[in-house]
mmCIF file of C-alpha atoms in Angstrom:
data_model
loop_
_atom_site.group_PDB
_atom_site.id
_atom_site.type_symbol
_atom_site.label_atom_id
_atom_site.label_comp_id
_atom_site.label_asym_id
_atom_site.label_seq_id
_atom_site.Cartn_x
_atom_site.Cartn_y
_atom_site.Cartn_z
ATOM 1 C CA UNK I 1498 13.738 -9.495 -30.110
ATOM 2 C CA UNK I 1499 13.852 -12.992 -31.844
ATOM 3 C CA UNK I 1500 17.323 -13.133 -30.872
ATOM 4 C CA UNK I 1501 16.621 -12.404 -27.486
ATOM 5 C CA UNK I 1502 13.805 -15.112 -27.650
ATOM 6 C CA UNK I 1503 16.016 -17.384 -29.233
ATOM 7 C CA UNK I 1504 19.118 -16.911 -26.418
ATOM 8 C CA UNK I 1505 16.425 -17.487 -23.852
ATOM 9 C CA UNK I 1506 15.705 -20.464 -24.843
ATOM 10 C CA UNK I 1507 18.990 -22.033 -25.201
ATOM 11 C CA UNK I 1508 19.997 -20.853 -21.770
ATOM 12 C CA UNK I 1509 21.378 -24.115 -19.822
ATOM 13 C CA UNK I 1510 18.954 -23.973 -17.690
ATOM 14 C CA UNK I 1511 15.456 -23.566 -17.766
ATOM 15 C CA UNK I 1512 14.645 -19.826 -16.903
ATOM 16 C CA UNK I 1513 11.429 -21.357 -15.136
ATOM 17 C CA UNK I 1514 13.044 -23.064 -12.968
ATOM 18 C CA UNK I 1515 15.114 -20.233 -11.829
ATOM 19 C CA UNK I 1516 11.542 -18.947 -10.112
ATOM 20 C CA UNK I 1517 11.849 -21.278 -7.221
ATOM 21 C CA UNK I 1518 15.307 -19.957 -6.059
ATOM 22 C CA UNK I 1519 14.776 -16.217 -6.940
ATOM 23 C CA UNK I 1520 11.669 -16.246 -4.562
ATOM 24 C CA UNK I 1521 14.279 -17.304 -1.872
ATOM 25 C CA UNK I 1522 16.475 -15.233 -2.252
ATOM 26 C CA UNK I 1523 13.943 -12.140 -2.202
ATOM 27 C CA UNK I 1524 12.421 -13.536 0.978
ATOM 28 C CA UNK I 1525 16.211 -13.933 2.675
ATOM 29 C CA UNK I 1526 16.875 -10.132 1.299
ATOM 30 C CA UNK I 1527 13.882 -8.882 3.536
ATOM 31 C CA UNK I 1528 14.443 -11.184 6.220
ATOM 32 C CA UNK I 1529 17.679 -10.093 6.465
ATOM 33 C CA UNK I 1530 16.908 -6.131 6.018
ATOM 34 C CA UNK I 1531 14.122 -6.227 8.623
ATOM 35 C CA UNK I 1532 16.558 -7.839 11.293
ATOM 36 C CA UNK I 1533 18.415 -5.095 12.073
ATOM 37 C CA UNK I 1534 15.264 -2.253 12.376
ATOM 38 C CA UNK I 1535 13.451 -5.225 14.335
ATOM 39 C CA UNK I 1536 16.194 -5.527 16.818
ATOM 40 C CA UNK I 1537 16.824 -1.687 16.948
ATOM 41 C CA UNK I 1538 13.143 -1.126 18.058
ATOM 42 C CA UNK I 1539 13.331 -4.053 20.761
ATOM 43 C CA UNK I 1540 16.443 -2.954 22.204
ATOM 44 C CA UNK I 1541 14.918 0.617 23.192
ATOM 45 C CA UNK I 1542 10.826 0.264 22.488
ATOM 46 C CA UNK I 1543 10.577 3.544 24.365
ATOM 47 C CA UNK I 1544 12.763 5.458 22.675
ATOM 48 C CA UNK I 1545 10.922 4.212 19.561
ATOM 49 C CA UNK I 1546 7.767 4.937 20.948
ATOM 50 C CA UNK I 1547 9.118 8.580 22.377
ATOM 51 C CA UNK I 1548 10.260 9.088 18.738
ATOM 52 C CA UNK I 1549 6.893 7.859 17.100
ATOM 53 C CA UNK I 1550 4.954 10.303 19.096
ATOM 54 C CA UNK I 1551 7.372 13.146 18.158
ATOM 55 C CA UNK I 1552 6.048 12.504 14.448
ATOM 56 C CA UNK I 1553 2.732 12.405 15.655
ATOM 57 C CA UNK I 1554 1.856 8.751 15.176
ATOM 58 C CA UNK I 1555 -1.203 7.789 16.949
ATOM 59 C CA UNK I 1556 -0.917 5.569 19.878
ATOM 60 C CA UNK I 1557 2.947 5.806 19.635
ATOM 61 C CA UNK I 1558 3.738 3.092 21.963
ATOM 62 C CA UNK I 1559 0.943 0.568 20.898
ATOM 63 C CA UNK I 1560 2.279 1.617 17.361
ATOM 64 C CA UNK I 1561 5.996 0.819 18.061
ATOM 65 C CA UNK I 1562 5.063 -2.302 19.652
ATOM 66 C CA UNK I 1563 3.834 -3.048 16.791
ATOM 67 C CA UNK I 1564 5.875 -1.815 14.177
ATOM 68 C CA UNK I 1565 8.425 -4.064 15.954
ATOM 69 C CA UNK I 1566 6.373 -6.970 16.416
ATOM 70 C CA UNK I 1567 5.319 -7.155 12.905
ATOM 71 C CA UNK I 1568 9.211 -6.764 11.453
ATOM 72 C CA UNK I 1569 10.364 -9.797 13.887
ATOM 73 C CA UNK I 1570 7.597 -11.691 12.774
ATOM 74 C CA UNK I 1571 8.792 -11.046 9.521
ATOM 75 C CA UNK I 1572 12.162 -11.858 9.908
ATOM 76 C CA UNK I 1573 11.520 -15.269 11.133
ATOM 77 C CA UNK I 1574 7.937 -16.151 8.611
ATOM 78 C CA UNK I 1575 10.186 -14.668 5.643
ATOM 79 C CA UNK I 1576 13.209 -16.854 6.647
ATOM 80 C CA UNK I 1577 11.207 -20.047 6.934
ATOM 81 C CA UNK I 1578 8.736 -19.341 4.104
ATOM 82 C CA UNK I 1579 5.915 -19.562 6.854
ATOM 83 C CA UNK I 1580 2.809 -17.590 6.607
ATOM 84 C CA UNK I 1581 4.466 -15.696 3.838
ATOM 85 C CA UNK I 1582 1.504 -14.309 2.154
ATOM 86 C CA UNK I 1583 -0.064 -13.334 5.251
ATOM 87 C CA UNK I 1584 3.178 -11.795 6.860
ATOM 88 C CA UNK I 1585 3.183 -9.609 3.532
ATOM 89 C CA UNK I 1586 0.872 -7.716 4.218
ATOM 90 C CA UNK I 1587 1.250 -6.126 7.701
ATOM 91 C CA UNK I 1588 4.856 -5.184 6.366
ATOM 92 C CA UNK I 1589 3.756 -3.897 3.348
ATOM 93 C CA UNK I 1590 1.358 -1.623 5.640
ATOM 94 C CA UNK I 1591 4.576 -1.313 7.929
ATOM 95 C CA UNK I 1592 6.529 0.247 4.973
ATOM 96 C CA UNK I 1593 3.713 2.504 3.926
ATOM 97 C CA UNK I 1594 3.924 4.184 7.326
ATOM 98 C CA UNK I 1595 7.748 4.473 7.365
ATOM 99 C CA UNK I 1596 7.551 6.202 3.395
ATOM 100 C CA UNK I 1597 5.083 8.723 4.654
ATOM 101 C CA UNK I 1598 6.381 9.786 7.954
ATOM 102 C CA UNK I 1599 9.790 9.244 8.001
ATOM 103 C CA UNK I 1600 11.374 9.194 4.166
ATOM 104 C CA UNK I 1601 8.891 11.029 1.841
ATOM 105 C CA UNK I 1602 10.068 14.545 3.126
ATOM 106 C CA UNK I 1603 13.928 13.199 2.168
ATOM 107 C CA UNK I 1604 12.879 12.580 -1.411
ATOM 108 C CA UNK I 1605 13.610 9.136 -2.831
ATOM 109 C CA UNK I 1606 17.361 8.812 -3.110
ATOM 110 C CA UNK I 1607 18.532 5.904 -0.175
ATOM 111 C CA UNK I 1608 21.747 7.638 0.773
ATOM 112 C CA UNK I 1609 19.552 11.118 2.176
ATOM 113 C CA UNK I 1610 17.045 8.464 3.782
ATOM 114 C CA UNK I 1611 14.602 8.910 1.149
ATOM 115 C CA UNK I 1612 12.060 6.282 0.824
ATOM 116 C CA UNK I 1613 13.799 4.086 -2.365
ATOM 117 C CA UNK I 1614 14.950 1.020 0.325
ATOM 118 C CA UNK I 1615 10.993 0.654 1.860
ATOM 119 C CA UNK I 1616 9.562 1.370 -1.994
ATOM 120 C CA UNK I 1617 11.632 -1.807 -3.069
ATOM 121 C CA UNK I 1618 10.869 -3.532 -0.299
ATOM 122 C CA UNK I 1619 6.725 -2.791 -0.550
ATOM 123 C CA UNK I 1620 7.654 -4.059 -4.563
ATOM 124 C CA UNK I 1621 9.453 -7.102 -3.506
ATOM 125 C CA UNK I 1622 6.836 -7.892 -0.693
ATOM 126 C CA UNK I 1623 4.202 -7.740 -3.413
ATOM 127 C CA UNK I 1624 5.956 -9.757 -5.054
ATOM 128 C CA UNK I 1625 5.558 -12.520 -2.508
ATOM 129 C CA UNK I 1626 2.077 -11.488 -1.796
ATOM 130 C CA UNK I 1627 1.468 -12.643 -5.261
ATOM 131 C CA UNK I 1628 3.451 -15.648 -6.195
ATOM 132 C CA UNK I 1629 3.786 -17.065 -2.814
ATOM 133 C CA UNK I 1630 7.138 -18.200 -1.471
ATOM 134 C CA UNK I 1631 7.880 -20.548 -3.792
ATOM 135 C CA UNK I 1632 8.848 -24.560 -3.787
ATOM 136 C CA UNK I 1633 11.549 -23.831 -0.922
ATOM 137 C CA UNK I 1634 9.182 -23.110 1.721
ATOM 138 C CA UNK I 1635 7.574 -24.113 4.893
ATOM 139 C CA UNK I 1636 4.518 -23.326 3.191
ATOM 140 C CA UNK I 1637 4.644 -25.347 0.486
ATOM 141 C CA UNK I 1638 6.039 -28.234 2.296
ATOM 142 C CA UNK I 1639 2.715 -27.824 4.600
ATOM 143 C CA UNK I 1640 0.555 -27.656 1.352
ATOM 144 C CA UNK I 1641 2.102 -30.650 -0.101
ATOM 145 C CA UNK I 1642 1.315 -32.537 3.293
ATOM 146 C CA UNK I 1643 -2.052 -31.830 2.947
ATOM 147 C CA UNK I 1644 -3.149 -32.028 -0.744
ATOM 148 C CA UNK I 1645 -2.208 -35.662 -0.475
ATOM 149 C CA UNK I 1646 -4.226 -36.413 2.897
#
């Protein structure tokens, strides 16, 4: 363990300085991951509502619009780092519903349409909820601007 600690301190870059780039990459990966599902939902919202209804999701048309809207807003807000903590909450809920209604019965494996990928999304969203979007975000720029006022 001591060798790892020594090696960690000898890195040419301060590991703590990597936090902001990792948070940016996490936001961009999530935004990319939500893009195709949001686009697919909006391209045929009626079919999505019918599908939701067939799974027993209450108010399927409203639920389809809420899911599509949340994912579309998530793409934009996560990519920009704007309202990151706020959008993380409905995205976590959306992923939780997706796991329960679509993925759970298929088990864990992503290749079997299991809950692996939505679970990873939830973990990344929880990370952003706890740590925020990092310095390379509109949230950070806005926060810095209003701190100096």
